[in-house]
Amino acid sequence: MIKISVMYPNTPGAKFDHDYYRDKHMPLLEARMGASCKFYTIDRGLGGIAPGSAPTYVAMCHIYCDSIEAYVAGASPHQEELQRDIANYTDQTPVIQISEVVVGNS
Amino acid sequence: MIKISVMYPNTPGAKFDHDYYRDKHMPLLEARMGASCKFYTIDRGLGGIAPGSAPTYVAMCHIYCDSIEAYVAGASPHQEELQRDIANYTDQTPVIQISEVVVGNS
């Protein structure tokens, strides 16, 4: 299994609407991707490891798929619609990474 | 629930022993933290979103706990031993972030 991690930098003054992201954007992505999205998770950044420090990312999502090919097949036909929705919740450009899930939640 | 994300930068020439991390370090952390670690996951970076691009992080782990207090209570008594083990698998200093789990694997 692979995961696509979409990580939004916590730059000073960054806009991020966590409610919209949880209630609208990610359900939209899941609906559009269909079965190619096995499941997804969402994180809200609380802080760094030093007490009182800021988190590196204000929010992240992780989209789990059987393979990179499954992700591309599920997401690419809807890329324009999904990207157009981003302005509704953030002004940040995310860092995106594809990873192999070495140990999942077992 | 909260998660501690430990993200190892994929700097050129970075050392990272994925086998040691999976088979030795993370099981050691879990054993030392006991019940305060609900579970953990491990990722191995494959690439960025552009085909052929490098991943931002060579590896990540995510440690799930009931609260920040539970994490501190479980990990801090063993911090020295756990940190001493890091040199056995990497020469990288990780980016560490604490997040609220907004949507988990349900």
mmCIF file of C-alpha atoms in Angstrom:
data_model
loop_
_atom_site.group_PDB
_atom_site.id
_atom_site.type_symbol
_atom_site.label_atom_id
_atom_site.label_comp_id
_atom_site.label_asym_id
_atom_site.label_seq_id
_atom_site.Cartn_x
_atom_site.Cartn_y
_atom_site.Cartn_z
ATOM 1 C CA MET A 1 0.000 0.000 0.000
ATOM 2 C CA ILE A 2 1.125 3.543 -0.647
ATOM 3 C CA LYS A 3 0.090 6.863 0.845
ATOM 4 C CA ILE A 4 0.034 10.344 -0.597
ATOM 5 C CA SER A 5 0.876 12.861 2.123
ATOM 6 C CA VAL A 6 -0.282 16.420 1.417
ATOM 7 C CA MET A 7 1.376 18.754 3.928
ATOM 8 C CA TYR A 8 0.442 22.430 4.204
ATOM 9 C CA PRO A 9 3.267 24.640 5.542
ATOM 10 C CA ASN A 10 2.494 26.647 8.644
ATOM 11 C CA THR A 11 3.866 29.933 7.312
ATOM 12 C CA PRO A 12 3.120 33.071 9.353
ATOM 13 C CA GLY A 13 -0.349 34.339 8.485
ATOM 14 C CA ALA A 14 -1.226 31.184 6.577
ATOM 15 C CA LYS A 15 -4.927 30.762 5.871
ATOM 16 C CA PHE A 16 -6.320 27.327 6.563
ATOM 17 C CA ASP A 17 -9.994 26.510 7.130
ATOM 18 C CA HIS A 18 -9.858 23.192 9.000
ATOM 19 C CA ASP A 19 -13.654 22.805 9.028
ATOM 20 C CA TYR A 20 -13.949 23.221 5.256
ATOM 21 C CA TYR A 21 -11.071 20.836 4.710
ATOM 22 C CA ARG A 22 -12.652 18.132 6.921
ATOM 23 C CA ASP A 23 -16.291 18.665 5.887
ATOM 24 C CA LYS A 24 -16.047 19.611 2.204
ATOM 25 C CA HIS A 25 -12.701 19.180 0.464
ATOM 26 C CA MET A 26 -11.640 15.742 1.657
ATOM 27 C CA PRO A 27 -15.131 14.208 1.266
ATOM 28 C CA LEU A 28 -15.165 15.670 -2.275
ATOM 29 C CA LEU A 29 -11.800 14.063 -3.015
ATOM 30 C CA GLU A 30 -12.987 10.733 -1.619
ATOM 31 C CA ALA A 31 -16.209 10.887 -3.655
ATOM 32 C CA ARG A 32 -14.326 11.659 -6.861
ATOM 33 C CA MET A 33 -11.617 9.046 -6.329
ATOM 34 C CA GLY A 34 -14.108 6.305 -5.529
ATOM 35 C CA ALA A 35 -12.670 2.914 -4.671
ATOM 36 C CA SER A 36 -9.150 3.991 -5.659
ATOM 37 C CA CYS A 37 -8.990 5.856 -2.322
ATOM 38 C CA LYS A 38 -9.006 3.099 0.289
ATOM 39 C CA PHE A 39 -9.258 5.637 3.099
ATOM 40 C CA TYR A 40 -7.750 8.916 4.192
ATOM 41 C CA THR A 41 -6.685 10.582 7.397
ATOM 42 C CA ILE A 42 -6.458 14.254 8.400
ATOM 43 C CA ASP A 43 -4.108 15.909 10.902
ATOM 44 C CA ARG A 44 -4.281 19.376 12.412
ATOM 45 C CA GLY A 45 -0.893 20.719 13.484
ATOM 46 C CA LEU A 46 -0.630 21.507 17.192
ATOM 47 C CA GLY A 47 3.054 22.233 17.707
ATOM 48 C CA GLY A 48 6.646 21.144 17.385
ATOM 49 C CA ILE A 49 8.441 18.971 19.906
ATOM 50 C CA ALA A 50 9.671 21.953 21.970
ATOM 51 C CA PRO A 51 6.923 23.218 24.297
ATOM 52 C CA GLY A 52 5.216 26.263 22.809
ATOM 53 C CA SER A 53 6.830 25.882 19.386
ATOM 54 C CA ALA A 54 4.826 26.066 16.156
ATOM 55 C CA PRO A 55 4.078 23.021 14.014
ATOM 56 C CA THR A 56 5.899 22.726 10.679
ATOM 57 C CA TYR A 57 2.614 21.972 8.929
ATOM 58 C CA VAL A 58 -0.734 23.569 9.764
ATOM 59 C CA ALA A 59 -2.559 20.516 8.401
ATOM 60 C CA MET A 60 -1.873 17.303 6.536
ATOM 61 C CA CYS A 61 -3.882 14.631 4.839
ATOM 62 C CA HIS A 62 -2.762 11.150 3.922
ATOM 63 C CA ILE A 63 -4.537 9.336 1.090
ATOM 64 C CA TYR A 64 -4.086 5.550 1.062
ATOM 65 C CA CYS A 65 -4.157 3.628 -2.221
ATOM 66 C CA ASP A 66 -3.132 0.195 -3.453
ATOM 67 C CA SER A 67 -0.529 1.674 -5.793
ATOM 68 C CA ILE A 68 0.696 4.883 -7.413
ATOM 69 C CA GLU A 69 -1.152 3.787 -10.557
ATOM 70 C CA ALA A 70 -4.410 3.471 -8.577
ATOM 71 C CA TYR A 71 -3.937 6.973 -7.182
ATOM 72 C CA VAL A 72 -3.262 8.483 -10.594
ATOM 73 C CA ALA A 73 -6.200 6.646 -12.160
ATOM 74 C CA GLY A 74 -8.539 7.830 -9.407
ATOM 75 C CA ALA A 75 -7.369 11.401 -8.939
ATOM 76 C CA SER A 76 -6.123 12.660 -12.286
ATOM 77 C CA PRO A 77 -9.524 12.833 -14.058
ATOM 78 C CA HIS A 78 -10.688 15.186 -11.258
ATOM 79 C CA GLN A 79 -7.496 17.173 -10.729
ATOM 80 C CA GLU A 80 -8.887 20.443 -12.095
ATOM 81 C CA GLU A 81 -11.999 20.355 -9.910
ATOM 82 C CA LEU A 82 -10.025 19.368 -6.839
ATOM 83 C CA GLN A 83 -7.362 22.024 -7.385
ATOM 84 C CA ARG A 84 -10.014 24.688 -7.939
ATOM 85 C CA ASP A 85 -11.430 23.884 -4.511
ATOM 86 C CA ILE A 86 -8.119 24.513 -2.724
ATOM 87 C CA ALA A 87 -8.624 28.304 -2.652
ATOM 88 C CA ASN A 88 -11.727 27.698 -0.534
ATOM 89 C CA TYR A 89 -9.640 26.614 2.436
ATOM 90 C CA THR A 90 -6.025 27.711 2.057
ATOM 91 C CA ASP A 91 -3.547 30.062 0.393
ATOM 92 C CA GLN A 92 -0.685 27.630 0.959
ATOM 93 C CA THR A 93 1.030 25.398 -1.578
ATOM 94 C CA PRO A 94 1.380 21.949 -0.075
ATOM 95 C CA VAL A 95 4.418 19.711 0.064
ATOM 96 C CA ILE A 96 3.333 16.390 -1.450
ATOM 97 C CA GLN A 97 5.065 13.092 -0.931
ATOM 98 C CA ILE A 98 4.366 9.519 -1.980
ATOM 99 C CA SER A 99 5.448 6.862 0.509
ATOM 100 C CA GLU A 100 5.364 3.126 0.854
ATOM 101 C CA VAL A 101 3.414 2.088 3.952
ATOM 102 C CA VAL A 102 6.004 -0.064 5.738
ATOM 103 C CA VAL A 103 3.948 -0.469 8.905
ATOM 104 C CA GLY A 104 0.275 0.498 8.888
ATOM 105 C CA ASN A 105 -2.277 0.550 11.669
ATOM 106 C CA SER A 106 -2.461 -3.137 12.483
ATOM 107 C CA MET B 1 -6.115 11.357 19.857
ATOM 108 C CA ILE B 2 -2.809 12.938 18.891
ATOM 109 C CA LYS B 3 0.075 11.784 16.746
ATOM 110 C CA ILE B 4 3.777 12.546 16.865
ATOM 111 C CA SER B 5 5.160 12.655 13.331
ATOM 112 C CA VAL B 6 8.919 12.135 13.097
ATOM 113 C CA MET B 7 10.046 13.063 9.582
ATOM 114 C CA TYR B 8 13.612 12.432 8.367
ATOM 115 C CA PRO B 9 14.726 14.836 5.612
ATOM 116 C CA ASN B 10 15.866 13.259 2.377
ATOM 117 C CA THR B 11 19.051 15.305 2.075
ATOM 118 C CA PRO B 12 21.558 14.199 -0.601
ATOM 119 C CA GLY B 13 23.674 11.363 0.761
ATOM 120 C CA ALA B 14 21.437 10.898 3.788
ATOM 121 C CA LYS B 15 21.997 7.640 5.645
ATOM 122 C CA PHE B 16 18.848 5.759 6.566
ATOM 123 C CA ASP B 17 18.640 2.053 7.407
ATOM 124 C CA HIS B 18 14.969 1.250 6.810
ATOM 125 C CA ASP B 19 15.349 -2.352 8.021
ATOM 126 C CA TYR B 20 16.882 -1.318 11.338
ATOM 127 C CA TYR B 21 14.241 1.336 11.799
ATOM 128 C CA ARG B 22 11.396 -1.153 11.199
ATOM 129 C CA ASP B 23 12.899 -4.151 12.978
ATOM 130 C CA LYS B 24 14.807 -2.589 15.889
ATOM 131 C CA HIS B 25 14.234 1.085 16.621
ATOM 132 C CA MET B 26 10.463 1.365 16.414
ATOM 133 C CA PRO B 27 9.821 -1.915 18.276
ATOM 134 C CA LEU B 28 12.229 -0.623 20.977
ATOM 135 C CA LEU B 29 10.273 2.633 21.209
ATOM 136 C CA GLU B 30 6.993 0.733 21.433
ATOM 137 C CA ALA B 31 8.360 -1.587 24.126
ATOM 138 C CA ARG B 32 9.636 1.330 26.203
ATOM 139 C CA MET B 33 6.499 3.451 25.824
ATOM 140 C CA GLY B 34 4.192 0.577 26.745
ATOM 141 C CA ALA B 35 0.488 1.337 26.700
ATOM 142 C CA SER B 36 1.077 5.074 26.208
ATOM 143 C CA CYS B 37 1.827 4.259 22.535
ATOM 144 C CA LYS B 38 -1.503 3.108 21.137
ATOM 145 C CA PHE B 39 0.108 2.162 17.836
ATOM 146 C CA TYR B 40 2.583 3.516 15.310
ATOM 147 C CA THR B 41 3.004 3.581 11.570
ATOM 148 C CA ILE B 42 6.112 3.795 9.369
ATOM 149 C CA ASP B 43 6.465 5.308 5.891
ATOM 150 C CA ARG B 44 9.309 4.966 3.410
ATOM 151 C CA GLY B 45 9.593 7.897 1.011
ATOM 152 C CA LEU B 46 9.214 6.969 -2.655
ATOM 153 C CA GLY B 47 8.991 10.321 -4.417
ATOM 154 C CA GLY B 48 7.359 13.685 -4.802
ATOM 155 C CA ILE B 49 4.241 14.322 -6.841
ATOM 156 C CA ALA B 50 6.199 15.063 -10.041
ATOM 157 C CA PRO B 51 7.249 11.828 -11.765
ATOM 158 C CA GLY B 52 10.871 11.020 -10.970
ATOM 159 C CA SER B 53 11.181 13.651 -8.244
ATOM 160 C CA ALA B 54 12.680 12.869 -4.849
ATOM 161 C CA PRO B 55 10.600 12.593 -1.666
ATOM 162 C CA THR B 56 10.928 15.394 0.895
ATOM 163 C CA TYR B 57 11.389 12.833 3.666
ATOM 164 C CA VAL B 58 13.309 9.575 3.336
ATOM 165 C CA ALA B 59 11.195 8.034 6.120
ATOM 166 C CA MET B 60 8.593 9.016 8.686
ATOM 167 C CA CYS B 61 6.991 7.443 11.689
ATOM 168 C CA HIS B 62 3.762 8.473 13.363
ATOM 169 C CA ILE B 63 3.238 7.600 17.025
ATOM 170 C CA TYR B 64 -0.384 7.668 18.201
ATOM 171 C CA CYS B 65 -1.225 8.544 21.806
ATOM 172 C CA ASP B 66 -4.282 9.597 23.777
ATOM 173 C CA SER B 67 -2.740 12.976 24.618
ATOM 174 C CA ILE B 68 0.500 14.948 24.635
ATOM 175 C CA GLU B 69 0.754 14.176 28.365
ATOM 176 C CA ALA B 70 0.513 10.440 27.627
ATOM 177 C CA TYR B 71 3.303 10.741 25.062
ATOM 178 C CA VAL B 72 5.568 12.668 27.415
ATOM 179 C CA ALA B 73 4.869 10.270 30.280
ATOM 180 C CA GLY B 74 5.637 7.259 28.081
ATOM 181 C CA ALA B 75 8.628 8.526 26.134
ATOM 182 C CA SER B 76 10.527 10.951 28.337
ATOM 183 C CA PRO B 77 11.867 8.377 30.855
ATOM 184 C CA HIS B 78 13.492 6.555 27.898
ATOM 185 C CA GLN B 79 14.566 9.555 25.836
ATOM 186 C CA GLU B 80 18.286 9.030 26.354
ATOM 187 C CA GLU B 81 18.208 5.366 25.330
ATOM 188 C CA LEU B 82 15.990 6.076 22.320
ATOM 189 C CA GLN B 83 18.112 9.000 21.144
ATOM 190 C CA ARG B 84 21.288 6.970 21.534
ATOM 191 C CA ASP B 85 19.830 4.404 19.124
ATOM 192 C CA ILE B 86 19.248 6.961 16.347
ATOM 193 C CA ALA B 87 22.883 6.825 15.163
ATOM 194 C CA ASN B 88 22.320 3.145 14.366
ATOM 195 C CA TYR B 89 20.038 3.989 11.458
ATOM 196 C CA THR B 90 20.459 7.611 10.386
ATOM 197 C CA ASP B 91 22.653 10.697 10.375
ATOM 198 C CA GLN B 92 19.632 12.956 9.856
ATOM 199 C CA THR B 93 17.932 15.217 12.400
ATOM 200 C CA PRO B 94 14.196 14.707 12.089
ATOM 201 C CA VAL B 95 11.470 17.310 11.847
ATOM 202 C CA ILE B 96 9.023 16.484 14.638
ATOM 203 C CA GLN B 97 5.436 17.624 14.782
ATOM 204 C CA ILE B 98 2.529 16.996 17.135
ATOM 205 C CA SER B 99 -0.896 16.916 15.474
ATOM 206 C CA GLU B 100 -4.478 16.374 16.470
ATOM 207 C CA VAL B 101 -5.958 13.399 14.604
ATOM 208 C CA VAL B 102 -9.001 15.033 12.983
ATOM 209 C CA VAL B 103 -9.888 11.995 10.871
ATOM 210 C CA GLY B 104 -8.236 8.658 11.628
ATOM 211 C CA ASN B 105 -8.492 5.315 9.897
ATOM 212 C CA SER B 106 -12.144 4.549 10.507
#
